[in-house]
Coordinates of C-alpha atoms and ligand atoms in Angstrom, one line a residue:
Chain A
X1 CA 16.6 -6.2 0.3
X2 CA 17.3 -2.7 1.4
X3 CA 15.8 0.8 2.0
X4 CA 17.9 3.6 0.7
X5 CA 17.8 7.3 1.8
X6 CA 18.6 9.8 -0.9
X7 CA 18.4 13.5 -1.0
X8 CA 20.7 16.7 -1.3
X9 CA 23.1 17.7 1.5
X10 CA 21.8 18.7 4.9
X11 CA 18.2 17.6 4.2
X12 CA 18.2 15.2 7.2
X13 CA 18.7 11.7 5.9
X14 CA 21.1 10.7 8.6
X15 CA 19.1 12.3 11.3
X16 CA 15.8 10.7 10.2
X17 CA 17.4 7.2 10.3
X18 CA 19.1 7.8 13.6
X19 CA 15.9 9.2 15.2
X20 CA 13.9 6.2 13.9
X21 CA 15.9 4.1 16.4
X22 CA 15.0 6.4 19.2
X23 CA 13.4 4.2 21.9
X24 CA 10.4 6.6 22.1
X25 CA 8.8 4.4 19.4
X26 CA 5.1 3.9 18.8
X27 CA 4.3 1.7 15.8
X28 CA 8.0 1.4 14.3
X29 CA 10.4 -0.2 16.7
X30 CA 14.0 -0.5 15.7
X31 CA 15.1 -3.7 17.5
X32 CA 18.7 -3.6 16.3
X33 CA 21.1 -1.7 16.3
X34 CA 20.5 0.2 19.6
X35 CA 20.0 3.9 19.5
X36 CA 23.0 4.5 21.7
X37 CA 25.2 2.7 19.3
X38 CA 24.0 4.6 16.3
X39 CA 24.2 7.8 18.1
X40 CA 27.8 7.3 19.1
X41 CA 28.5 6.6 15.5
X42 CA 26.6 9.3 13.7
X43 CA 26.1 12.1 16.2
X44 CA 28.7 14.8 17.1
X45 CA 28.2 15.9 20.7
X46 CA 30.6 18.7 20.3
X47 CA 28.7 20.2 17.4
X48 CA 25.3 19.2 18.8
X49 CA 24.2 17.6 15.5
X50 CA 24.8 14.7 13.1
X51 CA 28.1 14.3 11.3
X52 CA 27.5 15.1 7.6
X53 CA 27.9 12.0 5.7
X54 CA 31.4 11.7 4.1
X55 CA 31.4 11.4 0.3
X56 CA 34.5 9.3 0.1
X57 CA 32.0 6.4 0.1
X58 CA 28.8 6.5 -1.9
X59 CA 26.8 4.1 0.3
X60 CA 26.8 3.2 4.0
X61 CA 25.0 -0.1 4.7
X62 CA 23.7 -1.0 8.0
X63 CA 21.6 -4.1 8.9
X64 CA 18.7 -3.1 10.9
X65 CA 15.8 -5.1 12.5
X66 CA 12.6 -3.4 12.6
X67 CA 9.2 -4.3 14.1
X68 CA 6.2 -2.5 12.5
X69 CA 2.7 -2.7 13.8
X70 CA 0.4 -3.3 10.8
X71 CA -3.4 -3.8 10.6
X72 CA -2.8 -7.5 10.1
X73 CA -0.5 -7.7 13.1
X74 CA 3.0 -6.8 13.9
X75 CA 5.7 -7.6 11.5
X76 CA 9.4 -8.2 12.1
X77 CA 11.5 -7.0 9.2
X78 CA 15.2 -7.6 8.6
X79 CA 16.5 -5.1 6.1
X80 CA 19.5 -3.0 5.1
X81 CA 19.3 0.7 5.7
X82 CA 21.6 2.5 3.2
X83 CA 22.6 6.1 3.9
X84 CA 24.1 8.1 1.2
X85 CA 25.9 11.6 1.3
X86 CA 24.0 14.4 -0.3
X87 CA 27.3 15.5 -1.9
X88 CA 27.0 12.8 -4.5
X89 CA 24.3 14.8 -6.4
X90 CA 26.7 17.5 -7.3
X91 CA 27.7 17.0 -10.9
X92 CA 31.3 17.8 -10.1
X93 CA 31.4 14.9 -7.6
X94 CA 29.8 12.6 -10.1
X95 CA 32.3 13.5 -12.7
X96 CA 35.3 12.9 -10.4
X97 CA 33.9 9.8 -8.9
X98 CA 32.3 7.8 -11.6
X99 CA 33.0 4.4 -10.0
X100 CA 31.5 5.5 -6.7
X101 CA 28.5 6.9 -8.5
X102 CA 28.0 3.5 -10.2
X103 CA 28.1 1.8 -6.8
X104 CA 25.5 4.1 -5.7
X105 CA 23.3 3.4 -8.8
X106 CA 23.7 -0.2 -8.2
X107 CA 22.5 0.0 -4.7
X108 CA 19.6 2.3 -5.5
X109 CA 18.4 0.0 -8.3
X110 CA 18.5 -3.0 -6.0
X111 CA 16.7 -1.3 -3.2
X112 CA 13.1 -2.3 -2.4
X113 CA 12.2 1.2 -1.5
X114 CA 13.5 4.8 -1.6
X115 CA 13.2 7.5 0.9
X116 CA 13.7 10.7 -1.0
X117 CA 14.3 13.4 1.6
X118 CA 13.7 17.0 0.4
X119 CA 13.9 20.2 2.5
X120 CA 11.4 23.0 2.7
X121 CA 12.1 25.9 0.4
X122 CA 12.8 29.5 1.5
X123 CA 9.4 31.0 0.9
X124 CA 7.6 28.7 3.4
X125 CA 10.2 28.8 6.2
X126 CA 8.7 30.5 9.2
X127 CA 10.4 33.8 10.3
X128 CA 12.9 33.2 13.0
X129 CA 16.1 34.9 13.8
X130 CA 17.8 31.5 14.4
X131 CA 17.1 30.3 10.9
X132 CA 19.4 31.5 8.1
X133 CA 17.3 31.6 5.0
X134 CA 20.3 31.4 2.9
X135 CA 20.5 27.7 4.0
X136 CA 17.4 27.0 1.9
X137 CA 16.8 26.9 -1.8
X138 CA 14.1 29.1 -3.4
X139 CA 10.9 27.8 -4.5
X140 CA 12.1 28.0 -8.1
X141 CA 15.2 26.1 -7.4
X142 CA 13.2 23.5 -5.5
X143 CA 10.9 23.0 -8.4
X144 CA 13.9 22.7 -10.8
X145 CA 15.4 20.2 -8.5
X146 CA 12.4 18.0 -8.9
X147 CA 12.9 18.0 -12.7
X148 CA 16.2 16.3 -12.0
X149 CA 14.6 13.8 -9.6
X150 CA 12.2 12.8 -12.3
X151 CA 15.0 12.4 -14.7
X152 CA 16.9 10.3 -12.2
X153 CA 13.9 7.9 -11.5
X154 CA 13.0 7.7 -15.1
X155 CA 16.4 7.1 -16.5
X156 CA 18.7 5.7 -13.8
X157 CA 16.2 3.9 -11.5
X158 CA 13.0 3.1 -13.4
X159 CA 12.3 -0.1 -11.6
X160 CA 12.2 1.2 -8.0
X161 CA 9.0 -0.1 -6.5
X162 CA 8.3 2.3 -3.7
X163 CA 9.2 6.0 -3.4
X164 CA 8.4 7.7 -0.1
X165 CA 8.8 11.4 -0.7
X166 CA 9.5 13.1 2.6
X167 CA 9.4 16.9 3.0
X168 CA 11.6 17.0 6.1
X169 CA 12.2 19.8 8.7
X170 CA 8.5 20.4 8.8
X171 CA 9.0 22.1 12.0
X172 CA 10.5 25.0 10.2
X173 CA 7.6 25.5 7.9
X174 CA 5.4 28.6 8.4
X175 CA 1.9 27.7 9.8
X176 CA 2.8 24.1 10.6
X177 CA 1.9 22.9 13.9
X178 CA 3.6 19.4 14.2
X179 CA 1.2 18.1 16.8
X180 CA -1.9 19.1 14.7
X181 CA -0.4 17.6 11.5
X182 CA 0.5 14.4 13.3
X183 CA -3.2 14.3 14.5
X184 CA -4.4 14.8 11.0
X185 CA -2.2 12.1 9.5
X186 CA -2.2 9.8 12.6
X187 CA -1.7 6.1 12.0
X188 CA -3.5 3.5 14.0
X189 CA -3.5 -0.1 13.0
X190 CA -7.3 -0.5 13.5
X191 CA -9.1 2.7 13.5
X192 CA -7.0 5.4 11.8
X193 CA -8.9 8.4 10.6
X194 CA -7.2 8.4 7.3
X195 CA -6.0 5.7 5.0
X196 CA -2.7 5.9 2.9
X197 CA -4.4 7.4 0.0
X198 CA -6.0 10.2 2.2
X199 CA -2.8 10.9 4.0
X200 CA -1.0 11.2 0.7
X201 CA -3.7 13.5 -0.7
X202 CA -3.6 15.7 2.3
X203 CA 0.2 16.1 2.2
X204 CA 0.3 16.4 -1.6
X205 CA -2.4 19.1 -1.7
X206 CA -0.8 21.1 1.1
X207 CA 2.9 21.0 0.3
X208 CA 3.5 19.5 -3.1
X209 CA 1.3 21.5 -5.5
X210 CA 4.2 23.4 -7.1
X211 CA 5.7 20.0 -8.3
X212 CA 2.5 18.3 -9.2
X213 CA 3.4 17.8 -12.9
X214 CA 6.8 16.4 -11.8
X215 CA 5.0 13.9 -9.5
X216 CA 2.6 13.0 -12.3
X217 CA 5.5 12.3 -14.5
X218 CA 7.0 10.0 -11.8
X219 CA 3.7 8.2 -11.5
X220 CA 3.7 7.4 -15.2
X221 CA 6.6 4.9 -14.8
X222 CA 5.5 1.6 -16.3
X223 CA 6.2 -0.3 -13.1
X224 CA 6.3 0.5 -9.5
X225 CA 3.8 2.2 -7.3
X226 CA 2.8 5.8 -7.3
X227 CA 4.9 8.1 -5.2
X228 CA 3.6 8.7 -1.7
X229 CA 4.1 12.1 0.0
X230 CA 5.0 12.6 3.6
X231 CA 6.0 15.4 5.9
X232 CA 8.6 14.5 8.5
X233 CA 10.6 16.2 11.3
X234 CA 13.0 14.8 13.8
X235 CA 10.9 16.6 16.4
X236 CA 7.8 14.5 15.9
X237 CA 7.8 10.8 16.3
X238 CA 4.4 10.1 14.6
X239 CA 5.4 11.8 11.4
X240 CA 8.8 10.4 11.4
X241 CA 7.4 6.8 11.6
X242 CA 4.8 7.1 8.8
X243 CA 7.0 6.6 5.8
X244 CA 8.4 3.5 7.5
X245 CA 5.0 2.1 8.3
X246 CA 4.1 2.6 4.7
X247 CA 7.2 0.9 3.4
X248 CA 7.0 -1.8 6.1
X249 CA 3.6 -3.0 4.6
X250 CA 5.6 -4.1 1.6
X251 CA 8.7 -5.5 3.2
X252 CA 9.1 -9.2 3.6
X253 CA 8.5 -10.8 6.9
X254 CA 11.6 -12.1 8.6
X255 CA 11.8 -15.8 7.9
Chain B
X1 CA -6.0 -32.0 -10.6
X2 CA -7.5 -28.5 -10.4
X3 CA -4.5 -26.6 -11.5
X4 CA -5.5 -23.3 -13.0
X5 CA -3.1 -20.5 -14.2
X6 CA -3.7 -16.9 -13.9
X7 CA -1.9 -14.8 -16.4
X8 CA -2.0 -11.4 -17.9
X9 CA 0.1 -8.4 -18.8
X10 CA 1.6 -6.0 -16.2
X11 CA -0.7 -4.3 -13.8
X12 CA -3.7 -6.3 -15.1
X13 CA -4.8 -6.9 -11.5
X14 CA -3.6 -10.6 -11.0
X15 CA -2.2 -10.3 -7.5
X16 CA -5.0 -8.0 -6.3
X17 CA -7.5 -10.6 -7.7
X18 CA -5.9 -13.3 -5.6
X19 CA -5.8 -11.2 -2.6
X20 CA -9.4 -10.1 -3.0
X21 CA -10.4 -13.7 -3.4
X22 CA -8.7 -14.8 -0.2
X23 CA -10.0 -11.8 1.7
X24 CA -13.6 -12.5 0.7
X25 CA -13.2 -16.0 2.0
X26 CA -16.9 -16.4 2.9
X27 CA -18.8 -14.5 0.3
X28 CA -22.5 -14.4 -0.3
X29 CA -23.4 -12.1 -3.1
X30 CA -26.5 -11.9 -5.2
X31 CA -24.9 -14.0 -8.0
X32 CA -23.0 -16.6 -6.2
X33 CA -21.7 -17.5 -2.8
X34 CA -18.4 -19.2 -2.1
X35 CA -16.0 -20.2 0.6
X36 CA -12.2 -19.9 0.2
X37 CA -9.8 -21.8 2.4
X38 CA -6.2 -21.1 2.2
X39 CA -4.1 -24.3 2.2
X40 CA -0.6 -23.0 2.3
X41 CA 1.6 -20.3 4.0
X42 CA 1.7 -18.1 1.0
X43 CA -2.1 -18.1 0.7
X44 CA -2.5 -17.1 4.4
X45 CA 0.0 -14.2 3.7
X46 CA -2.2 -13.0 0.9
X47 CA -5.0 -12.3 3.3
X48 CA -2.6 -10.2 5.4
X49 CA -1.5 -8.4 2.4
X50 CA -5.1 -7.5 1.5
X51 CA -5.6 -6.2 5.1
X52 CA -2.4 -4.2 5.1
X53 CA -2.6 -2.6 1.6
X54 CA -6.0 -2.7 -0.2
X55 CA -8.0 -2.0 2.9
X56 CA -5.7 0.8 3.9
X57 CA -6.0 2.7 0.7
X58 CA -2.7 1.6 -1.0
X59 CA -1.9 -0.8 -3.8
X60 CA -0.4 -4.2 -3.8
X61 CA 3.1 -4.1 -5.0
X62 CA 4.0 -5.3 -8.6
X63 CA 5.1 -8.8 -8.8
X64 CA 8.6 -8.7 -10.4
X65 CA 11.7 -10.5 -11.3
X66 CA 14.7 -9.4 -9.4
X67 CA 16.3 -9.8 -6.0
X68 CA 14.7 -12.9 -4.8
X69 CA 12.9 -14.2 -8.0
X70 CA 14.9 -15.9 -10.7
X71 CA 13.1 -19.1 -11.5
X72 CA 9.4 -19.8 -11.3
X73 CA 10.0 -21.8 -8.1
X74 CA 10.9 -18.4 -6.4
X75 CA 7.4 -16.9 -7.2
X76 CA 4.7 -17.0 -4.7
X77 CA 2.5 -20.1 -4.9
X78 CA -0.9 -20.0 -3.6
X79 CA -3.1 -22.9 -2.8
X80 CA -6.7 -22.7 -1.9
X81 CA -9.9 -24.9 -1.6
X82 CA -12.9 -23.1 -3.0
X83 CA -16.4 -24.2 -2.6
X84 CA -18.9 -22.5 -4.8
X85 CA -22.6 -22.8 -4.1
X86 CA -25.2 -22.0 -6.7
X87 CA -28.5 -22.6 -5.0
X88 CA -29.8 -24.7 -2.3
X89 CA -30.4 -27.8 -4.2
X90 CA -27.4 -28.0 -6.4
X91 CA -24.3 -29.8 -5.3
X92 CA -21.5 -27.3 -4.6
X93 CA -18.5 -27.0 -7.1
X94 CA -15.4 -27.7 -5.1
X95 CA -12.1 -26.9 -6.5
X96 CA -8.6 -26.8 -5.4
X97 CA -6.9 -23.8 -6.9
X98 CA -3.2 -23.9 -7.2
X99 CA -1.8 -21.0 -8.8
X100 CA 1.6 -19.3 -9.1
X101 CA 1.5 -15.6 -9.2
X102 CA 3.4 -14.6 -12.3
X103 CA 4.8 -11.2 -13.1
X104 CA 3.0 -9.7 -16.0
X105 CA 6.3 -8.9 -17.6
X106 CA 7.0 -12.7 -18.0
X107 CA 3.8 -13.0 -20.0
X108 CA 4.6 -9.9 -22.1
X109 CA 7.9 -11.2 -23.0
X110 CA 6.8 -14.5 -24.6
X111 CA 6.9 -12.7 -27.9
X112 CA 10.6 -12.7 -27.7
X113 CA 11.3 -16.2 -28.4
X114 CA 15.0 -16.5 -27.8
X115 CA 14.4 -17.5 -24.2
X116 CA 15.9 -21.0 -24.0
X117 CA 15.9 -22.5 -20.4
X118 CA 14.8 -19.3 -18.7
X119 CA 11.9 -18.3 -16.6
X120 CA 9.9 -17.6 -19.8
X121 CA 10.1 -21.2 -21.0
X122 CA 9.4 -22.4 -17.4
X123 CA 6.5 -20.2 -17.3
X124 CA 5.0 -21.5 -20.5
X125 CA 5.7 -25.1 -19.7
X126 CA 4.0 -24.7 -16.3
X127 CA 0.9 -22.9 -17.8
X128 CA 0.5 -25.6 -20.3
X129 CA 1.4 -28.7 -18.4
X130 CA -0.8 -31.7 -18.8
X131 CA -2.5 -31.4 -15.4
X132 CA -3.5 -27.8 -15.9
X133 CA -7.1 -27.5 -16.8
X134 CA -7.1 -24.1 -18.2
X135 CA -6.2 -20.5 -17.6
X136 CA -7.6 -17.2 -16.4
X137 CA -6.3 -14.5 -18.6
X138 CA -6.7 -10.9 -17.4
X139 CA -6.7 -7.9 -19.6
X140 CA -7.2 -4.4 -18.5
X141 CA -6.3 -1.8 -21.1
X142 CA -8.6 -1.3 -24.1
X143 CA -6.8 1.2 -26.3
X144 CA -6.6 0.1 -29.9
X145 CA -2.7 0.0 -29.7
X146 CA -3.1 -2.5 -26.9
X147 CA -5.4 -4.6 -29.0
X148 CA -2.7 -5.2 -31.6
X149 CA -0.3 -6.1 -28.9
X150 CA -2.6 -8.4 -27.0
X151 CA -3.5 -10.1 -30.2
X152 CA 0.1 -10.8 -31.0
X153 CA 0.7 -12.2 -27.5
X154 CA -2.2 -14.5 -27.8
X155 CA -1.2 -15.7 -31.3
X156 CA 2.1 -16.7 -29.7
X157 CA 0.4 -18.3 -26.7
X158 CA -1.9 -20.3 -28.9
X159 CA 1.0 -21.5 -31.1
X160 CA 2.7 -22.6 -27.9
X161 CA -0.5 -24.4 -26.8
X162 CA -0.5 -26.2 -30.2
X163 CA 3.3 -27.2 -29.8
X164 CA 2.2 -28.9 -26.6
X165 CA -0.9 -30.5 -27.8
X166 CA -3.1 -28.4 -25.7
X167 CA -5.0 -26.6 -28.4
X168 CA -8.1 -28.6 -28.0
X169 CA -8.1 -29.5 -24.4
X170 CA -7.4 -26.3 -22.6
X171 CA -9.9 -23.9 -21.3
X172 CA -9.3 -20.2 -21.6
X173 CA -11.4 -17.7 -19.5
X174 CA -10.6 -14.4 -20.9
X175 CA -11.5 -11.5 -18.5
X176 CA -11.6 -7.7 -18.7
X177 CA -10.4 -6.8 -15.3
X178 CA -11.2 -3.6 -13.4
X179 CA -14.5 -3.4 -15.2
X180 CA -16.0 -1.1 -12.5
X181 CA -14.6 1.8 -14.7
X182 CA -17.5 3.8 -15.9
X183 CA -16.8 3.5 -19.6
X184 CA -16.9 -0.3 -19.5
X185 CA -19.2 -1.1 -16.6
X186 CA -22.3 -1.3 -18.8
X187 CA -20.5 -3.8 -21.0
X188 CA -20.1 -6.3 -18.2
X189 CA -23.2 -8.0 -19.0
X190 CA -22.2 -9.3 -22.3
X191 CA -18.3 -8.9 -22.3
X192 CA -17.7 -10.9 -25.5
X193 CA -19.8 -8.6 -27.6
X194 CA -19.6 -5.2 -25.7
X195 CA -16.1 -5.2 -24.4
X196 CA -14.0 -7.5 -26.5
X197 CA -16.2 -7.0 -29.6
X198 CA -15.9 -3.3 -29.3
X199 CA -12.5 -2.5 -27.8
X200 CA -10.3 -5.6 -28.5
X201 CA -11.5 -6.8 -31.8
X202 CA -8.3 -8.3 -33.1
X203 CA -7.7 -10.1 -29.9
X204 CA -11.2 -11.5 -30.0
X205 CA -10.7 -12.7 -33.5
X206 CA -7.4 -14.3 -32.8
X207 CA -9.0 -16.2 -30.0
X208 CA -12.1 -17.3 -31.8
X209 CA -10.3 -18.2 -34.9
X210 CA -8.1 -20.8 -33.1
X211 CA -10.0 -22.3 -30.1
X212 CA -12.9 -24.5 -29.9
X213 CA -15.9 -22.4 -28.8
X214 CA -16.7 -24.6 -25.8
X215 CA -13.2 -23.9 -24.4
X216 CA -13.4 -20.2 -24.6
X217 CA -15.5 -17.9 -22.5
X218 CA -15.3 -14.1 -21.8
X219 CA -15.9 -12.4 -18.5
X220 CA -15.9 -9.1 -17.0
X221 CA -14.7 -8.7 -13.4
X222 CA -13.6 -6.2 -10.9
X223 CA -11.8 -6.8 -7.7
X224 CA -12.7 -3.4 -6.3
X225 CA -16.3 -3.3 -7.7
X226 CA -18.7 -0.4 -7.4
X227 CA -19.9 1.5 -4.4
X228 CA -23.3 -0.2 -4.2
X229 CA -26.0 -2.0 -5.9
X230 CA -27.8 1.2 -6.7
X231 CA -24.7 3.3 -6.7
X232 CA -22.7 2.3 -9.7
X233 CA -19.8 4.8 -8.9
X234 CA -16.5 2.9 -9.1
X235 CA -15.1 2.0 -5.7
X236 CA -11.6 3.1 -6.6
X237 CA -9.5 6.2 -6.8
X238 CA -6.9 6.5 -9.5
X239 CA -3.3 7.3 -8.5
X240 CA -2.4 10.8 -9.7
X241 CA -0.8 10.7 -13.2
X242 CA -0.9 7.0 -13.6
X243 CA -3.5 7.1 -16.3
X244 CA -5.8 4.7 -14.4
X245 CA -3.1 2.0 -14.5
X246 CA -2.7 2.2 -10.8
X247 CA -5.6 2.7 -8.4
X248 CA -6.6 2.0 -4.9
X249 CA -9.8 1.0 -3.2
X250 CA -11.8 4.1 -2.2
X251 CA -14.2 3.0 0.5
X252 CA -13.1 -0.2 2.2
X253 CA -16.3 -0.7 4.2
X254 CA -18.2 -0.8 0.9
X255 CA -15.8 -3.2 -0.8
X256 CA -17.8 -5.6 -2.9
X257 CA -16.0 -7.3 -5.7
X258 CA -17.7 -8.2 -9.0
X259 CA -17.5 -11.6 -10.6
X260 CA -14.5 -12.9 -8.9
X261 CA -15.5 -16.5 -8.8
X262 CA -17.5 -17.0 -12.0
X263 CA -14.4 -17.6 -14.3
X264 CA -13.0 -20.2 -11.8
X265 CA -16.3 -21.8 -11.6
X266 CA -16.5 -22.2 -15.4
X267 CA -12.8 -23.2 -15.7
X268 CA -13.3 -26.0 -13.2
X269 CA -16.3 -27.9 -14.6
X270 CA -16.2 -31.5 -15.5
Ligands
LIG301 N1 14.8 21.7 12.4 C1 15.2 20.5 11.9 N2 16.4 20.2 11.7 C2 16.7 19.0 11.2 C3 15.7 18.0 10.9 N3 16.3 16.9 10.4 C4 17.6 17.2 10.4 N4 17.9 18.4 10.8 C5 19.2 19.1 10.9 O1 19.7 19.2 9.6 C6 21.2 19.1 9.6 C7 21.5 18.1 8.6 O2 21.1 16.8 9.0 P1 21.7 15.4 8.5 O3 20.9 14.3 8.9 O4 23.2 15.4 8.8 O5 21.5 15.6 6.9 P2 22.0 14.6 5.8 O6 20.9 14.7 4.7 O7 22.4 13.3 6.3 O8 23.2 15.4 5.2 P3 24.5 14.8 4.3 O9 25.0 13.7 5.1 O10 25.4 15.9 4.2 O11 24.0 14.5 3.0 C8 21.5 18.8 11.0 O12 22.0 19.9 11.7 C9 20.2 18.3 11.6 O13 20.2 18.5 13.0 C10 14.3 18.3 11.2 O14 13.4 17.6 11.0 N5 14.1 19.6 11.7
LIG302 N1 -9.6 0.1 -10.8 C1 -9.2 -1.0 -10.4 N2 -7.9 -1.2 -10.1 C2 -7.4 -2.4 -9.8 C3 -8.3 -3.5 -9.6 N3 -7.5 -4.6 -9.2 C4 -6.3 -4.1 -9.1 N4 -6.3 -2.9 -9.5 C5 -5.1 -1.9 -9.5 O1 -4.2 -2.2 -10.6 C6 -2.9 -2.1 -10.3 C7 -2.1 -3.4 -10.6 O2 -2.6 -4.5 -9.8 P1 -1.7 -5.8 -9.5 O3 -2.6 -6.7 -8.7 O4 -0.4 -5.5 -8.9 O5 -1.5 -6.3 -11.0 P2 -0.6 -7.6 -11.5 O6 -1.4 -8.1 -12.7 O7 -0.5 -8.5 -10.4 O8 0.7 -6.8 -12.0 P3 2.2 -7.5 -12.1 O9 2.4 -8.1 -10.8 O10 3.0 -6.3 -12.3 O11 2.1 -8.4 -13.3 C8 -2.8 -1.7 -8.8 O12 -2.7 -0.3 -8.7 C9 -4.1 -2.2 -8.3 O13 -4.6 -1.5 -7.1 C10 -9.7 -3.4 -9.9 O14 -10.6 -4.2 -9.7 N5 -10.1 -2.0 -10.3
LIG303 MG1 24.0 12.2 6.2
LIG304 MG1 1.3 -9.2 -9.5

């Protein structure tokens, strides 16, 4: 049983997983491995950022132990977190590495859930001299990219049960105040303001309208649950935890 | 004694039904009242599942063959004691419900007969074993294309009953699930005529042609139900783009399932 992170390069897959282990946890607590160990492995102090994931392997498996606080009580989950390099989505890479691509497909098909990490597009990035807009795709490219995601899930991975779609780097989005968003979407095991449907609805209507037909297509899959939309940022603990709480409700108790 | 099977195609609402049943473990509605007591670990987890998913506005996950599930023994197995009361002076109907939660895809695949020694044969064997009183069959879609498919499935199922000498001694409760949907809610009062007789004509004919009338009964039920007695709006929200196949409970404080116990009550009657 595993959870796989997929998405293009630089979208924040590795950072999100690393930060999940940050001890500042609230409702998702990574018991193993310790944050310091992961950080030593994944973070480059000299660059002040995560090491981009090397595409000489298609999948990086790590056993993790997570405790999630759910309405019916807390749940300890033993699972494998699979990190993947964004590089594998380039068709040139897929052509030159057919075997690795197959390893990846195999891992994805056998995963219990997928965290699909997508970046914000250029048009919604907030104006800031420190942000280079060229690092971000245009809205049109972003929409086209979703056509390919639909293709992937329909043809290559039709049986995935859970897809958590995360619009990451939400801190860079114009008009987004992370604190406020986190309050809107806040999770609480007993008296949350919104339930999963309402959270999804809120995020979907605010951020995913341009790809609504693609999401509808994904939801037509004969099996598996509907895609749930999230916004995430490594700068906000609450938002970062949400997709994991959602997936955690479906993962098996440790036995 | 008391074994009952619950089967039906994919996404017909089997697991949600079981979760609803165990969540409403002390139910007193206008039509019936009952108590449900879980008797094993799986059954206890089902209540948690209801609290973590249905009540939180998300769906129960599809039951599927795969990673952990290869033989019927790997499937969740739920055991409950159910006490149904139907009035002050009548003795309660007490039944022990032992059910395995089958993936709908196993049922859908009984049409492909070349499944020697696989989960499909195990499935049929288990459903039609001598100590099984009968079966609750859930259907949910009512398009005419589905009618032909359901009817074929049932012909096959009935043939298998016959092979195992169960044709005349096996009860079949056939239910239209998710009946809170506006188009079919009015048909719930006489499901045989107004639901199966209208939408699933072939299926109805196949069933009535082969089974003794006293062993066949039609039901309409909904685990989600409607918003209130005087507010017949469905208590559900459809997942976007899923064409109504996937939905979640809309208003959990107003959750009031419809007709969950009636088919079981009928199935277990000496
Ligand atoms: N502002 C902001 N930057 C982020 C966020 N998440 C990740 N980053 C930055 O984005 C860059 C890429 O992050 P990674 O986690 O390495 O991205 P990745 O998806 O693993 O990339 P590959 O391994 O190349 O596929 C790093 O500089 C991160 O610090 C976020 O939420 N907000
Ligand atoms: N509208 C409505 N939807 C329901 C009801 N019961 C279940 N559902 C939804 O129907 C979908 C399928 O429910 P499941 O309980 O997983 O169905 P299943 O028959 O166990 O499906 P498999 O395990 O795949 O065979 C989910 O999206 C449920 O939320 C109901 O009473 N009304
Ligand atoms: Mg990475
Ligand atoms: Mg099921």
